[in-house]
CSV table of N, CA and C in Angstrom, one decimal:
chain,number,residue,atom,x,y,z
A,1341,UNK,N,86.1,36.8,38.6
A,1341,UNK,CA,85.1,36.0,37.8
A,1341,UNK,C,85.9,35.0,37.0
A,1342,UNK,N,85.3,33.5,37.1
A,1342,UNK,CA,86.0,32.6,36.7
A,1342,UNK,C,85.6,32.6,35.1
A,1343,UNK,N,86.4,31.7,34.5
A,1343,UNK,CA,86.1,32.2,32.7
A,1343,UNK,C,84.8,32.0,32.2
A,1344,UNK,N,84.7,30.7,32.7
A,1344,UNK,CA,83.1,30.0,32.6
A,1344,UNK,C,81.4,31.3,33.1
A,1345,UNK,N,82.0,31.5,34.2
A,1345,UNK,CA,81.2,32.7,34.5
A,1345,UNK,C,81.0,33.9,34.1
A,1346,UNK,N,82.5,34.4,33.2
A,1346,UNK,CA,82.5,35.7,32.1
A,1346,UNK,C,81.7,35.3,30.9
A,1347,UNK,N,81.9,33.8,30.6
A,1347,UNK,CA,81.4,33.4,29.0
A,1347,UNK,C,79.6,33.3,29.7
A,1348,UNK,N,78.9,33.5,30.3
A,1348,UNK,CA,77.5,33.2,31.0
A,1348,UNK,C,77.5,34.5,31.1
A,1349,UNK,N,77.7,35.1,31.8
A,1349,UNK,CA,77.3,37.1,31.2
A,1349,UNK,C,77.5,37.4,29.8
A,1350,UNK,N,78.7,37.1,29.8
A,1350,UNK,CA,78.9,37.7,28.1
A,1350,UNK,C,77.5,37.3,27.1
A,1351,UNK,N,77.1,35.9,27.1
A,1351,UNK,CA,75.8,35.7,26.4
A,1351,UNK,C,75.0,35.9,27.1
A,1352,UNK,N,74.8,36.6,27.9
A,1352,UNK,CA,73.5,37.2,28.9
A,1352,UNK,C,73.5,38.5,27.6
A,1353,UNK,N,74.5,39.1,28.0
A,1353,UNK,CA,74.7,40.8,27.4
A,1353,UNK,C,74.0,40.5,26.0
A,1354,UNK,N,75.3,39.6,25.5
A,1354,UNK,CA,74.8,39.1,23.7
A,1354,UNK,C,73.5,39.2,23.2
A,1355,UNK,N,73.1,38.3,23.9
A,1355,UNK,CA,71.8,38.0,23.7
A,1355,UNK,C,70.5,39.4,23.9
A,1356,UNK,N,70.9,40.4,25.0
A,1356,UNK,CA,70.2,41.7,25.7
A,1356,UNK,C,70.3,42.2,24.5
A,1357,UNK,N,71.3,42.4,23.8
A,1357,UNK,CA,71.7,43.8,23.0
A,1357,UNK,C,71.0,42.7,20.9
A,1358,UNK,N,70.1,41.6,21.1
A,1358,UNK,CA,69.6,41.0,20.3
A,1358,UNK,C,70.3,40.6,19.5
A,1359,UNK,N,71.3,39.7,19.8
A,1359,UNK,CA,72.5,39.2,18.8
A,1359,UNK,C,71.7,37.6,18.3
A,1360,UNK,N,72.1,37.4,17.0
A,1360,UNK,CA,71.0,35.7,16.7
A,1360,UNK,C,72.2,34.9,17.5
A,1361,UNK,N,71.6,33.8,17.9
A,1361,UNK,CA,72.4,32.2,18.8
A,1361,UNK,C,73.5,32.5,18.0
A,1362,UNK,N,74.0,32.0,16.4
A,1362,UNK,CA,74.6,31.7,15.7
A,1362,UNK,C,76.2,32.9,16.2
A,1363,UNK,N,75.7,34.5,16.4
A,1363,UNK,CA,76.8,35.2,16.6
A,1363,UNK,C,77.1,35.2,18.3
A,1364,UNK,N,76.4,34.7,19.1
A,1364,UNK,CA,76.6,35.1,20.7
A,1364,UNK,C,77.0,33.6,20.3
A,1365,UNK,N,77.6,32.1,19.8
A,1365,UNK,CA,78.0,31.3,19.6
A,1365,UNK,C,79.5,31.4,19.3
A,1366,UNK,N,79.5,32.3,18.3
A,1366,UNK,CA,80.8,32.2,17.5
A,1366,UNK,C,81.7,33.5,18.5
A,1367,UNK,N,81.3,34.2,18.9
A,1367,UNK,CA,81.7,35.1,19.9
A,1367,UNK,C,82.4,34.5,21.1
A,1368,UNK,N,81.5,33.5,21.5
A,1368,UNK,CA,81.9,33.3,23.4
A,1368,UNK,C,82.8,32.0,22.8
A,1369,UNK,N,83.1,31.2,21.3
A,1369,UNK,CA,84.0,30.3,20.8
A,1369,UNK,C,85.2,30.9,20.8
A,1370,UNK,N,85.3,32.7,20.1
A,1370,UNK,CA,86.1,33.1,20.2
A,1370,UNK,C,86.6,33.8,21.5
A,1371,UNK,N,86.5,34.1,22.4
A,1371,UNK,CA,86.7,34.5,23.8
A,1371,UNK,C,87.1,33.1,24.5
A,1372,UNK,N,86.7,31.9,24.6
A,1372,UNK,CA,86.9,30.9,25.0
A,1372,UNK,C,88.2,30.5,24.6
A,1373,UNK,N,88.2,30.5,23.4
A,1373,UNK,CA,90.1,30.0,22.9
A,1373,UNK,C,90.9,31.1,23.5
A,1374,UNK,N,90.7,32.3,23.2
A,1374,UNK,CA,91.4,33.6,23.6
A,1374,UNK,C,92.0,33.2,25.0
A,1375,UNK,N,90.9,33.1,25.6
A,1375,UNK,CA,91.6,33.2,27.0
A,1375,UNK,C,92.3,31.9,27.4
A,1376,UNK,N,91.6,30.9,27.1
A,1376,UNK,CA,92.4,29.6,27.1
A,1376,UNK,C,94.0,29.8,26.2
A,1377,UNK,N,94.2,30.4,25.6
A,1377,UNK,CA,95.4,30.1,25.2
A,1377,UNK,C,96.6,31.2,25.7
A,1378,UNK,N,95.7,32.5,26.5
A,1378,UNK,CA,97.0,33.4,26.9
A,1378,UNK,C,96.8,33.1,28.5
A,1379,UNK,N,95.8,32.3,28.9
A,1379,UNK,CA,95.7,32.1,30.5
A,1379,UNK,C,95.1,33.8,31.4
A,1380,UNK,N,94.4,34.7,30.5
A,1380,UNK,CA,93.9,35.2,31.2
A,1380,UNK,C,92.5,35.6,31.6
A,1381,UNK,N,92.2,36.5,32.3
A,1381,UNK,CA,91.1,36.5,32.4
A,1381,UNK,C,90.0,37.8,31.8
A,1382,UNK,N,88.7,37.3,31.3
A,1382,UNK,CA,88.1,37.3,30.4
A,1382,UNK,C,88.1,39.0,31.0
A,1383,UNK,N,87.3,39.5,32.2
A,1383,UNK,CA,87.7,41.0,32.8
A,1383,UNK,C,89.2,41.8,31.9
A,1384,UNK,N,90.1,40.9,32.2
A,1384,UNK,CA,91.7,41.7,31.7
A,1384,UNK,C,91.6,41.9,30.6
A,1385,UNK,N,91.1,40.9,29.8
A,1385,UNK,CA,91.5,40.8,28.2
A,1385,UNK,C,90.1,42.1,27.5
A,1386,UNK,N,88.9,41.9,28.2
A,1386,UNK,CA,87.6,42.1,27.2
A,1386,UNK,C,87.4,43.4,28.0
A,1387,UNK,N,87.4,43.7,29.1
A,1387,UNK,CA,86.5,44.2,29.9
A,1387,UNK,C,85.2,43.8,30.5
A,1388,UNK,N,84.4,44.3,31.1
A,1388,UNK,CA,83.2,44.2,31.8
A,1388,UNK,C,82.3,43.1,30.5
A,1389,UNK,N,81.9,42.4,30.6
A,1389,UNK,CA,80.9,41.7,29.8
A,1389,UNK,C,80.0,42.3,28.7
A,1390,UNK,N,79.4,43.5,29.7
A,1390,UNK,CA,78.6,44.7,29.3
A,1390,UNK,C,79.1,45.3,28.1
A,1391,UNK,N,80.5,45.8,28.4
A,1391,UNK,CA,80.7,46.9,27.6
A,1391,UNK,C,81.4,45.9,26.6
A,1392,UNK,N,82.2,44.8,27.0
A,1392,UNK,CA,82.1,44.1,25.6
A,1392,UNK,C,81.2,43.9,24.6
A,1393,UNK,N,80.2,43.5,25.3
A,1393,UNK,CA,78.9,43.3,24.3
A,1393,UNK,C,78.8,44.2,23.3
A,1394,UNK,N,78.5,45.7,24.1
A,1394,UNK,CA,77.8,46.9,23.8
A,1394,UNK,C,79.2,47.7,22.5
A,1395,UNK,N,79.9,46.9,22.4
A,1395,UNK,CA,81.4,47.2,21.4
A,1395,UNK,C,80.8,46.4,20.1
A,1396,UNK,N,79.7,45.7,19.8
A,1396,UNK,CA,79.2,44.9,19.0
A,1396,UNK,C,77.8,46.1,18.4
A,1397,UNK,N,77.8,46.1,17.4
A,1397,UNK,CA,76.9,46.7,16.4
A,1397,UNK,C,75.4,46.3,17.1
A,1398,UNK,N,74.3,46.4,17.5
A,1398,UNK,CA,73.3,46.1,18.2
A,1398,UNK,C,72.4,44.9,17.1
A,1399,UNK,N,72.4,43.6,17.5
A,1399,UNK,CA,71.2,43.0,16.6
A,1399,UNK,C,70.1,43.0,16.3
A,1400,UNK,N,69.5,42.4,16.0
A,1400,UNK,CA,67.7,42.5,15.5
A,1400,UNK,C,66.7,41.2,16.2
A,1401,UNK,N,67.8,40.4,16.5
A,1401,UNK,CA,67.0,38.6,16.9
A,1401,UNK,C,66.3,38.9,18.3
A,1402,UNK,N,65.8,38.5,18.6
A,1402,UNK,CA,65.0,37.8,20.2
A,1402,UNK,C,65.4,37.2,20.5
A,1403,UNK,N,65.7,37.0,21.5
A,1403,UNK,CA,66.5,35.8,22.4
A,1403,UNK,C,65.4,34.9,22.9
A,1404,UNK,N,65.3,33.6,22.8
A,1404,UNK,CA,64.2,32.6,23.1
A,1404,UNK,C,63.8,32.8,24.8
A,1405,UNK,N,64.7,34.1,25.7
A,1405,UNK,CA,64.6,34.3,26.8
A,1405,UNK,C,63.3,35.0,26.8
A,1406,UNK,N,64.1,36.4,25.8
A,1406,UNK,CA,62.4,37.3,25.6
A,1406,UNK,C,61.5,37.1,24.8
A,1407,UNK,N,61.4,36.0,24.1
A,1407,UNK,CA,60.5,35.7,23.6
A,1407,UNK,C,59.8,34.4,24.8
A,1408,UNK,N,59.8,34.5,25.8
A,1408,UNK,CA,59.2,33.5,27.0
A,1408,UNK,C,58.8,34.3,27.6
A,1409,UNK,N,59.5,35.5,27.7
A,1409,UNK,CA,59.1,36.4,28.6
A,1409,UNK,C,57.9,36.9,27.7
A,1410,UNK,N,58.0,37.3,26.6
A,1410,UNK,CA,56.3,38.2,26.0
A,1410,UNK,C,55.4,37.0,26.1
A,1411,UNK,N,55.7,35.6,26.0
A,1411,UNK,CA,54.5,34.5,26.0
A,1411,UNK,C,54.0,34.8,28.1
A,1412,UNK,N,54.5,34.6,28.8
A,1412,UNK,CA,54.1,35.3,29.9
A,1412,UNK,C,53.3,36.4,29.9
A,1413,UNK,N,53.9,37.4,29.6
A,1413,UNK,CA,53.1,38.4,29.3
A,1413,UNK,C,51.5,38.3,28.9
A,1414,UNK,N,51.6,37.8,27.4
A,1414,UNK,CA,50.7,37.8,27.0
A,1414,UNK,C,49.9,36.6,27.7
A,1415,UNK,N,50.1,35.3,28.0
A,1415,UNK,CA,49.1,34.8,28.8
A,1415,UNK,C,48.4,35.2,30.3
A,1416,UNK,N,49.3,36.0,31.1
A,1416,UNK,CA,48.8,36.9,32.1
A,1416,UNK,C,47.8,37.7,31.8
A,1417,UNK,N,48.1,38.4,30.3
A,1417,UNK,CA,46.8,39.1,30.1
A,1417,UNK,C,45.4,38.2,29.4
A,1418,UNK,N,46.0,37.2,28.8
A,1418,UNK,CA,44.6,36.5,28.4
A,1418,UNK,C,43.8,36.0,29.1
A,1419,UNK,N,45.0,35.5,30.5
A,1419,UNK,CA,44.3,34.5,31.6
A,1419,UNK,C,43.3,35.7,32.3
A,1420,UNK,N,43.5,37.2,32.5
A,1420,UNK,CA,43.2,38.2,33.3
A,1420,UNK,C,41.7,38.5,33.0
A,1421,UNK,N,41.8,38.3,31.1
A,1421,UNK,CA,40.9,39.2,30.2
A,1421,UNK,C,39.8,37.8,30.5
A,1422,UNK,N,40.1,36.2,30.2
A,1422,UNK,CA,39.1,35.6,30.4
A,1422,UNK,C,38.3,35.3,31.8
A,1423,UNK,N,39.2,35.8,32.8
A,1423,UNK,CA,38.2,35.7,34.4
A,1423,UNK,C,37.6,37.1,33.9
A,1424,UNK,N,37.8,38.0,33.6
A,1424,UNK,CA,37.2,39.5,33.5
A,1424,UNK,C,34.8,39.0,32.7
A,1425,UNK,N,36.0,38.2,31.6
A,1425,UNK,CA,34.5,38.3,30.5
A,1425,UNK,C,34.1,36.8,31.5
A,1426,UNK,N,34.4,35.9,31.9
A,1426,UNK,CA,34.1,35.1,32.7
A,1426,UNK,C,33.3,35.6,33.8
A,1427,UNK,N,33.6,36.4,34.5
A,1427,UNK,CA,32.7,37.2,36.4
A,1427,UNK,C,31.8,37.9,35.6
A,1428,UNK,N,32.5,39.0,34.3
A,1428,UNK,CA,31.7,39.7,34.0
A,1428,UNK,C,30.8,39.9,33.2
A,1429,UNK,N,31.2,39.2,32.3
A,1429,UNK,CA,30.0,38.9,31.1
A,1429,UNK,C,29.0,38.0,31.4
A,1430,UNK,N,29.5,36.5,31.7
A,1430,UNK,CA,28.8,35.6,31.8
A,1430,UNK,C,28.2,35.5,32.9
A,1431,UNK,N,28.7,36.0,33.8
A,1431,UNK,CA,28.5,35.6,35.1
A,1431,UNK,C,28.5,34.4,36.1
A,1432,UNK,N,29.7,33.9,36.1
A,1432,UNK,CA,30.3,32.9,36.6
A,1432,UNK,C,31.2,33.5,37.4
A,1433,UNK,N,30.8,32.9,38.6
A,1433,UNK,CA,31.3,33.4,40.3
A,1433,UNK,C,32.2,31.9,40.3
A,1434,UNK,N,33.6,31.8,40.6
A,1434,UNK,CA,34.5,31.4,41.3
A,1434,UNK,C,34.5,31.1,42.8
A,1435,UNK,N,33.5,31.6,43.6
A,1435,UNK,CA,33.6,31.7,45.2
A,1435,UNK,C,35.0,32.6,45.2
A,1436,UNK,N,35.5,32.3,46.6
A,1436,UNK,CA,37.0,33.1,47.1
A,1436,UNK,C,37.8,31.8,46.9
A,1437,UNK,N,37.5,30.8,47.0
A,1437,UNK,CA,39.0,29.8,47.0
A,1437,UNK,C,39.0,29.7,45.6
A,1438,UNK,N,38.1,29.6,44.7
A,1438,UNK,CA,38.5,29.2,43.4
A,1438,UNK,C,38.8,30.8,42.4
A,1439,UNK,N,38.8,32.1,43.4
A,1439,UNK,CA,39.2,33.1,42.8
A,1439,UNK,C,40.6,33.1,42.7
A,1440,UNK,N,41.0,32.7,44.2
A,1440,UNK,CA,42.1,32.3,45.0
A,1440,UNK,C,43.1,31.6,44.1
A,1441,UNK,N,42.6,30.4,43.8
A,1441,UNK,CA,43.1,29.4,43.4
A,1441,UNK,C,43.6,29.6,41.7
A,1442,UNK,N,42.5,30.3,41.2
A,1442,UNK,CA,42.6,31.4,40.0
A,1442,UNK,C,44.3,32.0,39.7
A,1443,UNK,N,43.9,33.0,40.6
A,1443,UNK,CA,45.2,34.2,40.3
A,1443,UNK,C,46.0,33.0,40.9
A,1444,UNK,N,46.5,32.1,41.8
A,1444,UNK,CA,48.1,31.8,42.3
A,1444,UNK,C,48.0,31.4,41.2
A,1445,UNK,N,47.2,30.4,40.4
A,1445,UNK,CA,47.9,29.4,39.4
A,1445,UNK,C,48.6,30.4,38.2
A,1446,UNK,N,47.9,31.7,37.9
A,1446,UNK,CA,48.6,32.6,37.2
A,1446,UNK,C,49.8,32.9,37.7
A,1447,UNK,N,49.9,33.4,39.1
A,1447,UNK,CA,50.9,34.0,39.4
A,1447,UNK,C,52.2,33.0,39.6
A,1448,UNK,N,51.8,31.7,39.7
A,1448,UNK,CA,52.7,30.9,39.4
A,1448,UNK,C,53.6,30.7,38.5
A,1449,UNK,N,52.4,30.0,36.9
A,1449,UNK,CA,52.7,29.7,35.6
A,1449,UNK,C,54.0,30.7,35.1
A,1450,UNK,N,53.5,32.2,35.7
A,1450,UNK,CA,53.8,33.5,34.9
A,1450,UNK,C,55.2,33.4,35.9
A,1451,UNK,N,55.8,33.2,36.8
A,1451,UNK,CA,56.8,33.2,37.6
A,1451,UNK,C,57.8,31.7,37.3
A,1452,UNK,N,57.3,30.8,36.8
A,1452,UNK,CA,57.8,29.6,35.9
A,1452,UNK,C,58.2,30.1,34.6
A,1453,UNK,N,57.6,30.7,33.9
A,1453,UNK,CA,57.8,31.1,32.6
A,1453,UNK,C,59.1,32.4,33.0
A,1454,UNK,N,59.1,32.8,33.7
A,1454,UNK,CA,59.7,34.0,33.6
A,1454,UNK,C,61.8,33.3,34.3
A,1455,UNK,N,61.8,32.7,34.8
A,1455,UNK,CA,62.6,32.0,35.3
A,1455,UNK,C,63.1,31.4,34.4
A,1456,UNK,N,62.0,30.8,33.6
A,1456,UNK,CA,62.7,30.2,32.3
A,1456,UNK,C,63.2,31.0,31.4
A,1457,UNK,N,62.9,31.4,31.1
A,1457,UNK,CA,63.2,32.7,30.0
A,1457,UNK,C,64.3,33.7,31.0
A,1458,UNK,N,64.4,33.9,31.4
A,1458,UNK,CA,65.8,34.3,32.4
A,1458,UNK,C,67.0,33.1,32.4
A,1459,UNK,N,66.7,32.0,32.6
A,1459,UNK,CA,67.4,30.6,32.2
A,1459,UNK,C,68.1,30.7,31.0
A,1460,UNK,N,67.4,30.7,29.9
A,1460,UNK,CA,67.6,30.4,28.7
A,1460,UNK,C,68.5,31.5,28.4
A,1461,UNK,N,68.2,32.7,28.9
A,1461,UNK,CA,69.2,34.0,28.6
A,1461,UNK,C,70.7,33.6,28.8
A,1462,UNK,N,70.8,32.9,30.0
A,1462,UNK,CA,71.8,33.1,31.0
A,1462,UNK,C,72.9,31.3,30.6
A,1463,UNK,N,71.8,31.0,29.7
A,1463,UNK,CA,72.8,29.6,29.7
A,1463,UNK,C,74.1,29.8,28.1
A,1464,UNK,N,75.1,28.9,28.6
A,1464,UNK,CA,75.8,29.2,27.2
A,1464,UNK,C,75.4,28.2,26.3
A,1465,UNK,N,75.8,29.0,24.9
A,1465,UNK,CA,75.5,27.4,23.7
A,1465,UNK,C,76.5,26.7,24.0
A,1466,UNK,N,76.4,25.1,22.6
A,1466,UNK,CA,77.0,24.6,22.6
A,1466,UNK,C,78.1,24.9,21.8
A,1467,UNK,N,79.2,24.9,22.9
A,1467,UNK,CA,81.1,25.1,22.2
A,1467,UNK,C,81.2,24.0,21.9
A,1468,UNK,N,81.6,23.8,20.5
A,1468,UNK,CA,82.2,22.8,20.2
A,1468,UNK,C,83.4,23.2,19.3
């Protein structure tokens, strides 16, 4: 695993185990000089990404990943609850293509959002 790709799990983990930006920042700064300076690799020096992480006190933050992920969530269920009171309350029929056309655009949005918020997990900050 090349360093660049240790320091992208490692703030995957970081971030899993609710670390704020500011410490999965100053962390992968410090790991990045580290290895840059003895030429090895981030596996030799740290171990597994995982169990580096999980060697850190557990945070309290949300990662802007999972917080993309519950806004999915929760619009899946709002989009679900207004076709529900929509067919069922009011009685507004869709036909089949515009039922159709209904759920993909959910199943879409909710698979865009989720991608992104998997994205955002998985990208590193800015080292400077």
């Amino acid at each position: 695993m090349s360093s660049q790709e240790y320091l992208k799990a490692l703030a995957y983990e970081l971030r899993q185990r609710k670390h704020s930006e500011d410490m999965v920042s100053s962390t992968l700064q410090e790991v990045r000089s580290h290895l840059a300076v003895s030429g090895e690799g981030g596996e030799e020096v740290f171990g597994q990404p995982r169990d580096y992480a999980a060697s850190f006190p557990a945070g309290t933050s949300l990662s802007l990943g999972t917080r993309v992920g519950r806004l999915a969530a929760g619009l899946v269920i709002g989009l679900l609850g207004l076709y529900l009171v929509l067919r069922g309350v009011v009685g507004v029929s869709f036909g089949v293509s515009g039922t159709l056309t209904y759920f993909v655009s959910i199943l879409v949005l909710t698979a865009a959002l989720v991608f992104t918020g998997k994205y955002l997990d998985r990208r590193l900050p800015d080292l400077r």
